[in-house]
Short mmCIF file of C-alpha atoms in Angstrom, two decimals:
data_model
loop_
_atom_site.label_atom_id
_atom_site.label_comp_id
_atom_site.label_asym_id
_atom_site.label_seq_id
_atom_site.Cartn_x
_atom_site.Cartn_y
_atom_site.Cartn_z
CA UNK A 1472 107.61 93.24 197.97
CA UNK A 1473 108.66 91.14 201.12
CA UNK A 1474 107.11 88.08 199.92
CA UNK A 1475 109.52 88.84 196.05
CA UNK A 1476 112.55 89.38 198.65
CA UNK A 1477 111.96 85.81 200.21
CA UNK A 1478 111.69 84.27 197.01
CA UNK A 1479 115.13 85.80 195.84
CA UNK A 1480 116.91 85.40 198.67
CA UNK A 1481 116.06 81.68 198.80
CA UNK A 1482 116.62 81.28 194.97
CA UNK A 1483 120.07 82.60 195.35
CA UNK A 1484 120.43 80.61 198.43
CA UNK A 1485 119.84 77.48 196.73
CA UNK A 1486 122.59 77.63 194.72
CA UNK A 1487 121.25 78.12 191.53
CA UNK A 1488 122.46 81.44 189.54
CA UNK A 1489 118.97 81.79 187.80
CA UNK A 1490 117.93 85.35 188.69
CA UNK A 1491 119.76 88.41 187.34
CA UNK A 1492 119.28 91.85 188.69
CA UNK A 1493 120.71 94.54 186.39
CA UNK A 1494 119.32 98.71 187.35
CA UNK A 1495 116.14 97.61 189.55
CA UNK A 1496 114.69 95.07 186.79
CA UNK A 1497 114.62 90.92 187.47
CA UNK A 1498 114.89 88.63 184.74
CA UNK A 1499 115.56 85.21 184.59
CA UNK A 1500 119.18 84.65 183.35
CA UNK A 1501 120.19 83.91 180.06
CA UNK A 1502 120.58 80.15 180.60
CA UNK A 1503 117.50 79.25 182.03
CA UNK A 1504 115.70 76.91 179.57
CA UNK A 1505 111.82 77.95 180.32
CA UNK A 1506 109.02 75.54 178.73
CA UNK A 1507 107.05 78.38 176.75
CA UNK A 1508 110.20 79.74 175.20
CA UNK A 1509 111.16 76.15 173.90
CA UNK A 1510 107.39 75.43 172.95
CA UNK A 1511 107.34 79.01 171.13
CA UNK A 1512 110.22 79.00 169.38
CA UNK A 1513 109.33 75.27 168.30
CA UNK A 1514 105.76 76.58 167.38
CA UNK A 1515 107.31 79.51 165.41
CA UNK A 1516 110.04 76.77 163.76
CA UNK A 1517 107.22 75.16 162.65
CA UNK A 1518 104.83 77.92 161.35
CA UNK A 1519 108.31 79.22 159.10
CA UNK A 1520 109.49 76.08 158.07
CA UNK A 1521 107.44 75.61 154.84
CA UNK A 1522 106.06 72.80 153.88
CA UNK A 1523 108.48 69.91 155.37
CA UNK A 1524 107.10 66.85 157.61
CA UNK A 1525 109.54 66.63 159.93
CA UNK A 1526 108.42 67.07 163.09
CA UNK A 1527 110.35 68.68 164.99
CA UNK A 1528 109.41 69.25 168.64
CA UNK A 1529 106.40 67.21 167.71
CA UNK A 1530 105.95 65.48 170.83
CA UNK A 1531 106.27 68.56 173.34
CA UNK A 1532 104.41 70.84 171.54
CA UNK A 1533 101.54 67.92 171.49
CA UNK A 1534 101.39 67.58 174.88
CA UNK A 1535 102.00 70.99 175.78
CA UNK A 1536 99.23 72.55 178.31
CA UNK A 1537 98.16 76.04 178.05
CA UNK A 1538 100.20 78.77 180.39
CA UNK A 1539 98.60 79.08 183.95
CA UNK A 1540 95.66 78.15 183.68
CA UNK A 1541 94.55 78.55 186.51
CA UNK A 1542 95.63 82.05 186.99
CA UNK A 1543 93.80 85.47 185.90
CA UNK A 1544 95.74 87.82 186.32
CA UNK A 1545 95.77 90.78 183.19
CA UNK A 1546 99.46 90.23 182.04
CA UNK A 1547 98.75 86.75 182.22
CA UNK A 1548 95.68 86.59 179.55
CA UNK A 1549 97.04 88.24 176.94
CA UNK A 1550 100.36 85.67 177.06
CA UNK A 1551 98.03 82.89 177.06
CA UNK A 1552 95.92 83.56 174.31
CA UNK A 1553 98.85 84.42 172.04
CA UNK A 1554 100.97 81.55 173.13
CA UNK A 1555 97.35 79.32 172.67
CA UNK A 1556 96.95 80.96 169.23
CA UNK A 1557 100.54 80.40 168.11
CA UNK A 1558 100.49 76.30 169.54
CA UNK A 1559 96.72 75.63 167.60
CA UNK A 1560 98.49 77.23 164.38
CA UNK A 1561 101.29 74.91 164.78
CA UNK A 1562 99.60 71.67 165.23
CA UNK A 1563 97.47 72.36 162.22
CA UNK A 1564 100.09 72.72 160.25
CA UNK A 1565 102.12 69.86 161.38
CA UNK A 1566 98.95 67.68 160.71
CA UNK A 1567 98.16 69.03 157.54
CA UNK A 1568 102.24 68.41 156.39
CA UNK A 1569 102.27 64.86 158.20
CA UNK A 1570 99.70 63.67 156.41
CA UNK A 1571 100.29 64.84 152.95
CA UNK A 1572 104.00 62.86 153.64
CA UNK A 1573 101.19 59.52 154.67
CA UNK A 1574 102.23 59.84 158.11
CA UNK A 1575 98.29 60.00 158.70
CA UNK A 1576 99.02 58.34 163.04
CA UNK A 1577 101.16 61.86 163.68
CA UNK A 1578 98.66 63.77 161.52
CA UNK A 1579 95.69 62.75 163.82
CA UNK A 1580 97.80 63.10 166.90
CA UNK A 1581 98.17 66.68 165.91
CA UNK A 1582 94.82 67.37 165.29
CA UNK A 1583 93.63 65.84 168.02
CA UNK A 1584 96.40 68.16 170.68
CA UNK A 1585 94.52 71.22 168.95
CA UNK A 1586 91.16 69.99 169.34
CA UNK A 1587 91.95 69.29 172.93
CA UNK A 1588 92.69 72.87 173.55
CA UNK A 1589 89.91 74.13 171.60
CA UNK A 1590 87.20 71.61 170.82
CA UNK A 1591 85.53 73.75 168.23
CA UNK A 1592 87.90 74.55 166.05
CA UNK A 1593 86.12 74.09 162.63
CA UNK A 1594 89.99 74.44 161.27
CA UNK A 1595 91.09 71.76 163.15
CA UNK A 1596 88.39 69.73 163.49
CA UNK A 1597 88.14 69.58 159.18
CA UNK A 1598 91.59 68.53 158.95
CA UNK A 1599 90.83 65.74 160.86
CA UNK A 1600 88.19 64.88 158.90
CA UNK A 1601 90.09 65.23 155.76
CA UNK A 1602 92.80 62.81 157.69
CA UNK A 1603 90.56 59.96 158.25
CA UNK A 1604 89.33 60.38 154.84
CA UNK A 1605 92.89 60.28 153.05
CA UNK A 1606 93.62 56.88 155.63
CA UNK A 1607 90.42 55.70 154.28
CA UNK A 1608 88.18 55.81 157.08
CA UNK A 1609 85.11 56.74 156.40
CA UNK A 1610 83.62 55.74 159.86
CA UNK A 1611 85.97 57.74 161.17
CA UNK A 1612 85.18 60.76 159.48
CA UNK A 1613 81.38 60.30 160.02
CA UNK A 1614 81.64 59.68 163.40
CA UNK A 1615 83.95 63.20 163.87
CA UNK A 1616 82.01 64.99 161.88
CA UNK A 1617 78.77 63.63 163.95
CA UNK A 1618 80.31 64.31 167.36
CA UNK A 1619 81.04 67.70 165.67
CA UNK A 1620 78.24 68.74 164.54
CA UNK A 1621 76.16 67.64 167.75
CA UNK A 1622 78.61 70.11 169.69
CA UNK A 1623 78.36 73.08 168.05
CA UNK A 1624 74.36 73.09 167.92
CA UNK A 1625 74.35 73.10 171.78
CA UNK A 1626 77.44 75.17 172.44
CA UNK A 1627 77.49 77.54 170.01
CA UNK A 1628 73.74 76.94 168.41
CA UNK A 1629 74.73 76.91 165.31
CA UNK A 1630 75.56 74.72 162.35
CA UNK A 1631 78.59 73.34 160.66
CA UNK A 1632 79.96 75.07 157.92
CA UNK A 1633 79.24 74.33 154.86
CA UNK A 1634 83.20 73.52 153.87
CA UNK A 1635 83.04 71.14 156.50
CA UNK A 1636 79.36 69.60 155.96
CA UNK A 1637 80.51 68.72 152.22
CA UNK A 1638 83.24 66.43 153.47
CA UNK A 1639 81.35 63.99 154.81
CA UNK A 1640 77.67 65.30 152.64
CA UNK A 1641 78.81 62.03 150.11
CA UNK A 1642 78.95 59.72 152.95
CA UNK A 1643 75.81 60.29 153.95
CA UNK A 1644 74.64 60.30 150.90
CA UNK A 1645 76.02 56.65 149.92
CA UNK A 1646 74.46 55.61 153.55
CA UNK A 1647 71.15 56.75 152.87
CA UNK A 1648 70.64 54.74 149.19
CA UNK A 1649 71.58 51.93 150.97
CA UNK A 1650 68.92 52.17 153.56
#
């Protein structure tokens, strides 16, 4: 409790009106633009918006980061997750819109923001598949579906899916006549 009155009383002595103290609850005040409220109401603006390719908010929510990470606290995992949850649903969207519009440089950007936060993401990492495929590269597509598969047998010990396995199974295929 001391170490929250320090922090207040400096806040308000700073100048800044950010805190608001209303019947023995703090909040931040009204006007305070906080990052995770922007990137979740961007993420949300994206998951409602149908099927439109305009990327709105693209480049934040792209480089977004997750929410403290290095912090464990209980109210804190719960936040994360969800907020995690909401940005990977986002980003697959807004690659699977961008590159039905042929924007296929945004539509791998996106895919590749959620497969930074979550590396095996079969979702994710089968859009971006289908991306390079649709751009018309093949090597690409091996080469992701490769690094993919190699992954997930020593993380996970399992194999790719069989959704994502037929994507490339005709590439392989064509690769191994020729040899």
């Amino acid at each position: 409790m001391a170490n929250l009155r320090s922090v207040i009383w400096r806040v308000r002595g700073s100048g800044h009106d950010i805190v608001a103290g209303d019947d023995g609850q703090l909040s931040l005040r009204r006007n305070v633009v906080v990052d995770t409220r922007e990137l979740r109401r961007t993420a949300f603006g994206i998951l409602e918006a149908g099927d439109t390719a305009d990327p709105v908010g693209f480049e934040a929510l792209v480089r977004a980061d997750e929410i403290l990470p290095d912090w464990s606290d209980e109210w804190v995992l719960v936040d994360r997750e969800r907020y995690h949850q909401l940005r990977l649903h986002a980003l697959e969207r807004l690659c699977g819109q961008l590159a039905a519009s042929g924007r296929f440089g945004l539509a791998v950007e996106a895919c590749l923001a959620a497969l930074a936060a979550e590396p095996l993401r079969e979702s994710a990492q089968r859009q971006l598949i289908e991306v390079y495929l649709s751009e018309g590269n093949r090597a690409d597509a091996l080469r992701q579906y490769t690094s993919y598969q190699r992954v997930i047998r020593e993380e996970v010990g399992v194999e790719p899916s069989r959704e994502i396995s037929d994507l490339v199974s005709r590439l392989t295929v064509a690769r191994g006549a020729r040899t």
